[in-house]
Coordinates of C-alpha atoms in Angstrom, one line a residue:
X1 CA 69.9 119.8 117.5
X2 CA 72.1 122.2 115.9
X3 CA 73.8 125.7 116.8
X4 CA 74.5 128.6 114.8
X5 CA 77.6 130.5 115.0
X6 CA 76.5 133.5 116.9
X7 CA 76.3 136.9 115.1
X8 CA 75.0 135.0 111.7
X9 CA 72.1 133.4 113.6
X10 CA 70.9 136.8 114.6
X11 CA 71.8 138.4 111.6
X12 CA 69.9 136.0 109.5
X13 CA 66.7 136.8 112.3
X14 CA 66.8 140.0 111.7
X15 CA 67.6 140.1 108.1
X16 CA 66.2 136.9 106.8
X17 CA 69.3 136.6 104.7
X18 CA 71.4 133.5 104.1
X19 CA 73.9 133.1 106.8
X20 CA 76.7 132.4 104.2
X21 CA 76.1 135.5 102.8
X22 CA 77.1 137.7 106.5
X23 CA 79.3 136.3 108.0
X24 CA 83.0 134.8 107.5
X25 CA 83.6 131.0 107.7
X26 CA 84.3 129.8 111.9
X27 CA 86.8 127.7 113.1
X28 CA 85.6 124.9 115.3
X29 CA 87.1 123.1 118.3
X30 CA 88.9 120.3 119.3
X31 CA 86.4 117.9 119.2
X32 CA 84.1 119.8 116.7
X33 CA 83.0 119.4 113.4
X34 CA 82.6 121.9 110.5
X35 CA 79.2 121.9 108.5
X36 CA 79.5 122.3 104.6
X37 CA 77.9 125.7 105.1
X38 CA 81.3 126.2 106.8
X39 CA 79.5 128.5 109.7
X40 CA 78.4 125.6 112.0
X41 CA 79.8 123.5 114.3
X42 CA 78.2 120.6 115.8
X43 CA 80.0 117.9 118.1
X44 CA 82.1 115.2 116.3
X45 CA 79.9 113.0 118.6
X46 CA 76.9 113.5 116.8
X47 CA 78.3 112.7 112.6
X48 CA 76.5 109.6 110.9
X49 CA 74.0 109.4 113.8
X50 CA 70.9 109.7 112.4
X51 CA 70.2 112.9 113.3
X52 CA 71.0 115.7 110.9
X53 CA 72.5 118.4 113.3
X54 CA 74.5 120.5 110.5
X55 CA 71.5 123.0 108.9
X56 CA 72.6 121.3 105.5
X57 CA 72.7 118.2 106.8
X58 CA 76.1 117.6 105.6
X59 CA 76.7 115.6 109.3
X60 CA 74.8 112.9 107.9
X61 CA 76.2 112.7 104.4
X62 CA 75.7 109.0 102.6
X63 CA 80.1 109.2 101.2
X64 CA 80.7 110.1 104.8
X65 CA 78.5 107.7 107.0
X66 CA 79.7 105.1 104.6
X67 CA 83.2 105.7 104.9
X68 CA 82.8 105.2 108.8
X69 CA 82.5 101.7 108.0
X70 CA 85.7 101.2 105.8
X71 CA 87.8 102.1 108.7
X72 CA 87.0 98.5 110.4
X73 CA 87.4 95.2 109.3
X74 CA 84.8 93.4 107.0
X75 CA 81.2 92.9 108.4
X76 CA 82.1 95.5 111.5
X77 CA 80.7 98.8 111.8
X78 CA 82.9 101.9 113.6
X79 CA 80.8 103.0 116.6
X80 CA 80.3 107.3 116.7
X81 CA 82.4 109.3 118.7
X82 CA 85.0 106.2 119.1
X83 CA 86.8 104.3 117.6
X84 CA 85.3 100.7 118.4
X85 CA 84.2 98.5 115.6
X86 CA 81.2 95.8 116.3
X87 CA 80.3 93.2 114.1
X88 CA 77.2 93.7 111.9
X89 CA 75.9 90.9 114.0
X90 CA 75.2 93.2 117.2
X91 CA 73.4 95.6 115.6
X92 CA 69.8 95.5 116.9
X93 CA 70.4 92.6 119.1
X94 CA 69.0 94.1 122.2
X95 CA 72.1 95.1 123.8
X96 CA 73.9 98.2 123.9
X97 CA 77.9 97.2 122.4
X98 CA 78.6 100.9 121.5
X99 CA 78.4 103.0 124.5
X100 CA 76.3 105.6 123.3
X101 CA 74.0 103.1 122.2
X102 CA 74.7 104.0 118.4
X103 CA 73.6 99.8 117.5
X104 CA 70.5 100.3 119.2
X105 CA 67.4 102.3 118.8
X106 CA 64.0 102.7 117.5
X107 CA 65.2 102.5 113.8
X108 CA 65.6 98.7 114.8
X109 CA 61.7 98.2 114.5
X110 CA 60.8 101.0 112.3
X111 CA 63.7 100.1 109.4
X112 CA 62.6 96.2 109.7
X113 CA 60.2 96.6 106.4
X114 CA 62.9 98.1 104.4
X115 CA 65.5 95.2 105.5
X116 CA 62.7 92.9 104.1
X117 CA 62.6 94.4 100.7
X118 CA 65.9 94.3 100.0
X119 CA 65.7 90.3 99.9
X120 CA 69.2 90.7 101.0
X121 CA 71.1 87.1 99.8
X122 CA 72.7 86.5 103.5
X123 CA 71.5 89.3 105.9
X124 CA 70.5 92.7 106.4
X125 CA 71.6 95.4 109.0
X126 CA 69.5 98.4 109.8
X127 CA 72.0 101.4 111.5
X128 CA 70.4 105.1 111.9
X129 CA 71.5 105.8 108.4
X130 CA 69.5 103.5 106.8
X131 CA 69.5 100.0 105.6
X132 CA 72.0 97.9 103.7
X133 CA 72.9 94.2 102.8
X134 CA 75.7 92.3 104.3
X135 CA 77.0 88.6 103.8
X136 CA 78.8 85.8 105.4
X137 CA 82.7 86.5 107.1
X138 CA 85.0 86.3 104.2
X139 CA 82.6 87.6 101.9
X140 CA 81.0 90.4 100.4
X141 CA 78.3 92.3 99.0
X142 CA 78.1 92.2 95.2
X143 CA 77.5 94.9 92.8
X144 CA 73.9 94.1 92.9
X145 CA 73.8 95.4 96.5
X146 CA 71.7 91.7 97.6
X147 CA 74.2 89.3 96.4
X148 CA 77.3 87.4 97.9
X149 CA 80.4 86.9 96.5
X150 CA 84.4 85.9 97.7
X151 CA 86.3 88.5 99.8
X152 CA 90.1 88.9 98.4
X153 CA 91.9 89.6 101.5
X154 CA 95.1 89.4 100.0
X155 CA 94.3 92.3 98.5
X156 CA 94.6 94.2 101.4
X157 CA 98.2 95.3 101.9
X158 CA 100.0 93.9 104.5
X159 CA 97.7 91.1 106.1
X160 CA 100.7 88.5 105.4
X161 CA 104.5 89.5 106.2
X162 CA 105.3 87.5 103.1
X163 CA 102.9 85.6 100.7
X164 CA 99.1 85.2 100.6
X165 CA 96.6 82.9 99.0
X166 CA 93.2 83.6 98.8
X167 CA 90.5 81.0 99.2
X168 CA 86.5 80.7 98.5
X169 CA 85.7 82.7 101.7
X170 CA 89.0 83.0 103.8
X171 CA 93.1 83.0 103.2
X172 CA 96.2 81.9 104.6
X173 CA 99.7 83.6 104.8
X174 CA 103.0 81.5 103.9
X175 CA 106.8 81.7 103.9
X176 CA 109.2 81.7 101.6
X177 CA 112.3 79.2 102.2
X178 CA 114.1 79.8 105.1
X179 CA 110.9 81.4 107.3
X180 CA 108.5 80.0 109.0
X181 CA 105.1 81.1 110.5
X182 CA 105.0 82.6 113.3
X183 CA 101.7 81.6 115.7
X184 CA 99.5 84.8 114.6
X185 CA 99.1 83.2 111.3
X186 CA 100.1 86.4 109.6
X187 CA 103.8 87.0 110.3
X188 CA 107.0 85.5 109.5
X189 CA 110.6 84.7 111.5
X190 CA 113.8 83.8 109.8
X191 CA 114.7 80.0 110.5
X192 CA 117.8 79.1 112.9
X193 CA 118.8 75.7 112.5
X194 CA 121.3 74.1 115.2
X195 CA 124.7 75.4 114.3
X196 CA 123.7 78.0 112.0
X197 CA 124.5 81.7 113.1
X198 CA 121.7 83.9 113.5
X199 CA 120.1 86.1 110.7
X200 CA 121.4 89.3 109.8
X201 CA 120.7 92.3 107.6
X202 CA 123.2 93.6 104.9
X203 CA 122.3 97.1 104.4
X204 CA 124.1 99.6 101.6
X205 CA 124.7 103.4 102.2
X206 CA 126.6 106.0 100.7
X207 CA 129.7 105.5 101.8
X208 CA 129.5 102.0 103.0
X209 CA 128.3 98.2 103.0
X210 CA 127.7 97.4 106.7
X211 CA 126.0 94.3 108.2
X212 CA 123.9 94.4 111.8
X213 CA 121.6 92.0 113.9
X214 CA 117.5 92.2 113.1
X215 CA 117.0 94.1 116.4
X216 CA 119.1 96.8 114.7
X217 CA 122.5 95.8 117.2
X218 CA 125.9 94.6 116.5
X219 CA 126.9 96.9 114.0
X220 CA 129.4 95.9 111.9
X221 CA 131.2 97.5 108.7
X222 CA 132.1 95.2 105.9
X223 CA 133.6 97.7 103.1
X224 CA 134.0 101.4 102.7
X225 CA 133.0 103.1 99.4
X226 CA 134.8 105.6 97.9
X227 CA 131.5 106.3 95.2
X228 CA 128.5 108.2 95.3
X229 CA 125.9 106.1 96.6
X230 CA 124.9 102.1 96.6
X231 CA 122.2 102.0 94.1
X232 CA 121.8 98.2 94.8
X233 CA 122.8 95.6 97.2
X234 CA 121.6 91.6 97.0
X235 CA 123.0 88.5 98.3
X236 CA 123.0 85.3 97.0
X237 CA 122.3 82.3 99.9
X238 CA 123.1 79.4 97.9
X239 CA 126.7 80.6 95.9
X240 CA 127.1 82.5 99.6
X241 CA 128.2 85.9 97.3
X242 CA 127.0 89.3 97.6
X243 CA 126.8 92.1 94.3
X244 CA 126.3 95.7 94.4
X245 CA 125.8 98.7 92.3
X246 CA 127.5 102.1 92.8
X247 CA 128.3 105.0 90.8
X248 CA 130.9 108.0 90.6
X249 CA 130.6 111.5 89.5
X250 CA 131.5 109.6 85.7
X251 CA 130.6 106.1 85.2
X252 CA 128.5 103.1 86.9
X253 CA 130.0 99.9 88.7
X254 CA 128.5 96.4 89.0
X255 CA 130.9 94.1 91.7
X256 CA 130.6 90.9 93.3
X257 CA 132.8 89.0 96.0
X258 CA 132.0 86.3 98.0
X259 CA 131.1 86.0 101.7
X260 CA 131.1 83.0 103.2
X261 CA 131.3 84.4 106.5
X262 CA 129.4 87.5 108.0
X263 CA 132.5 88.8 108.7
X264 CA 133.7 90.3 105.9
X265 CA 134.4 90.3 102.3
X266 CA 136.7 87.8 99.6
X267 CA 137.8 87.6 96.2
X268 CA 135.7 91.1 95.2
X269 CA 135.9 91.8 91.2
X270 CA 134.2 94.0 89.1
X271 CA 131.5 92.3 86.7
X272 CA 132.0 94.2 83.3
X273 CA 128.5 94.7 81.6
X274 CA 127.9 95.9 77.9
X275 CA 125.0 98.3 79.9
X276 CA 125.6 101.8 80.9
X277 CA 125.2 102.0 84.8
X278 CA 125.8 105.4 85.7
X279 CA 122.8 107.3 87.2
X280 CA 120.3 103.8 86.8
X281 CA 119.0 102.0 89.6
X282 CA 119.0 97.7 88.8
X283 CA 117.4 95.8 91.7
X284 CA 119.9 92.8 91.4
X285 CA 118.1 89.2 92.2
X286 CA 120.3 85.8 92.6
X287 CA 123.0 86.9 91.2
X288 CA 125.4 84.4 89.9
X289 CA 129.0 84.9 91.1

C-alpha cells in the first residue's frame, strides 16, 4: 500500500507526467517516512517489511533493512516500528515475539529453498527481506557470506569500563590495580581496603587544582592558579606526588609537589625541562617526583 501526496497523484492522472516533475518535495509527519522520490510518505511502521510501500521502493532498500539489524546486539534482529531486538533464533519459530508479527509470516515456508542453498556453515534465518546466514553467539558471518569465524567484542567501544580480552567465541573484562569487578562482569569500582580513605578525583581547571568525592560531592580546593589554563594534571600512587602543566600569556610550566594527604599540597617545585611548554599539551604518566 502506498499513498501519493495529493495534487501530484492527480496531476500525474491527468497528465501522465512524472510526479517529480509537478510538484515540490512534502514534508511528512511525526511518525512518517520520506520516500526517495521525496513526494511520498508512508508510515515508519511499514520500512524493511517486506512490502514495498514507497512507489520506488526505497522503504525496502537492502543498505537500509540491513542497517536495522546493526542497531541490536549480535545474532538479534530490531523488530519494525519498535525498538525490540529478538534473537535470530525466534525468527520463524511459530510464535509471534515482535508484536506486529514482523518474525513470522508466510516467507517462513516460501524462503525455506533459498535458506537451503546457501549451505549456510551454522544456520540460516529467513526475515521478509530475504535470506541470510548466521552463526553461533560469539561469532560471525565470514566474508564468504556461509562461513563462521570469531567475534571481537572488544572491539566494540565501551563493553569493559577498563580492559578487555577477547577469546575464541566470547570475552571477559578486567581491572587494572586497585579495581575490582563489579558483578555485571563489565564494570569496574575503585578498591577500599580497611583504613584506607575513600577514592577521590583530582580534577585541573583554569584557575585551579581542586579535589572532590566520585559522586561529584565534597568539593575541596587544593591550589589556586594564577596561569592560563591546566594543560595536564597526573598523580603518581606509589611516590604519593602529583605534576601539572600550565601555561602564561609567555612561557610553559611543568611542577610537582607531594600529597600525601588529600588535603592539600607539600614541598611544590618547578621541574625545569630543556622542552618548550608554552601552548603544548603533554599527558604526564607516573611521574617521578
Amino acid at each position: 500500500m502506498f499513498v501519493f501526496h495529493v495534487c501530484c497523484y492527480h496531476l500525474y492522472i491527468l497528465l501522465r507526467l512524472p510526479p517529480e516533475n509537478l510538484c515540490k518535495p512534502v514534508l511528512c509527519d511525526l511518525g512518517e517516512f520520506l520516500c526517495a522520490d521525496h513526494l511520498t510518505c508512508v508510515s515508519a511502521g511499514w520500512l524493511c517489511d517486506g512490502e514495498p510501500d514507497c512507489p520506488d521502493g526505497s522503504d525496502e532498500a537492502l543498505d537500509r533493512c540491513k542497517a536495522q539489524t546493526d542497531k541490536c546486539p549480535l545474532n538479534h534482529i530490531q523488530c519494525t516500528g519498535s525498538r525490540k531486538c529478538i534473537h535470530f533464533n525466534k525468527l520463524c519459530n511459530g510464535a509471534k515475539d515482535c508484536e506486529d508479527g514482523f518474525d513470522e509470516g508466510v516467507h517462513c515456508r516460501e524462503l525455506l529453498s533459498a535458506c537451503h542453498e546457501l549451505h549456510c556453515r551454522y544456520g540460516c534465518i529467513m526475515t521478509r527481506n530475504g535470506t541470510f546466514c548466521f552463526c553461533a553467539d560469539g561469532f560471525e558471518v565470514g566474508e564468504d557470506g556461509r562461513s563462521c569465524r570469531d567475534h571481537d567484542e572488544c572491539a566494540v567501544y565501551g563493553i569493559c569500563s577498563q580492559s578487555c580480552v577477547n577469546t575464541y567465541g566470547s570475552y571477559h573484562c578486567g581491572c587494572t590495580d586497585g579495581y575490582s569487578l563489579q558483578p555485571n562482569r563489565h564494570s569496574c569500582k575503585a578498591k577500599q581496603e580497611p583504613g584506607e580513605s575513600p577514592a577521590v578525583l583530582m580534577i585541573g581547571s583554569s584557575d585551579n587544582i581542586v579535589i572532590t568525592a566520585l559522586n561529584g560531592s565534597s568539593l575541596q580546593n587544593l591550589k589556586l592558579l594564577d596561569t592560563n589554563w591546566t594543560h595536564a594534571l597526573d598523580f603518581n600512587h606509589n611516590e604519593e606526588s602529583a605534576c601539572w602543566v600550565t601555561s602564561s600569556e609567555s612561557a610553559g610550566q611543568l611542577w610537582c609537589t607531594k600529597m600525601r594527604k588529600p588535603s592539600g599540597f607539600s614541598k611544590e617545585r618547578e621541574i625545569k625541562t630543556v622542552l618548550n611548554l608554552h601552548s603544548k599539551l603533554f599527558i604526564l604518566v607516573h611521574m617521578q617526583s
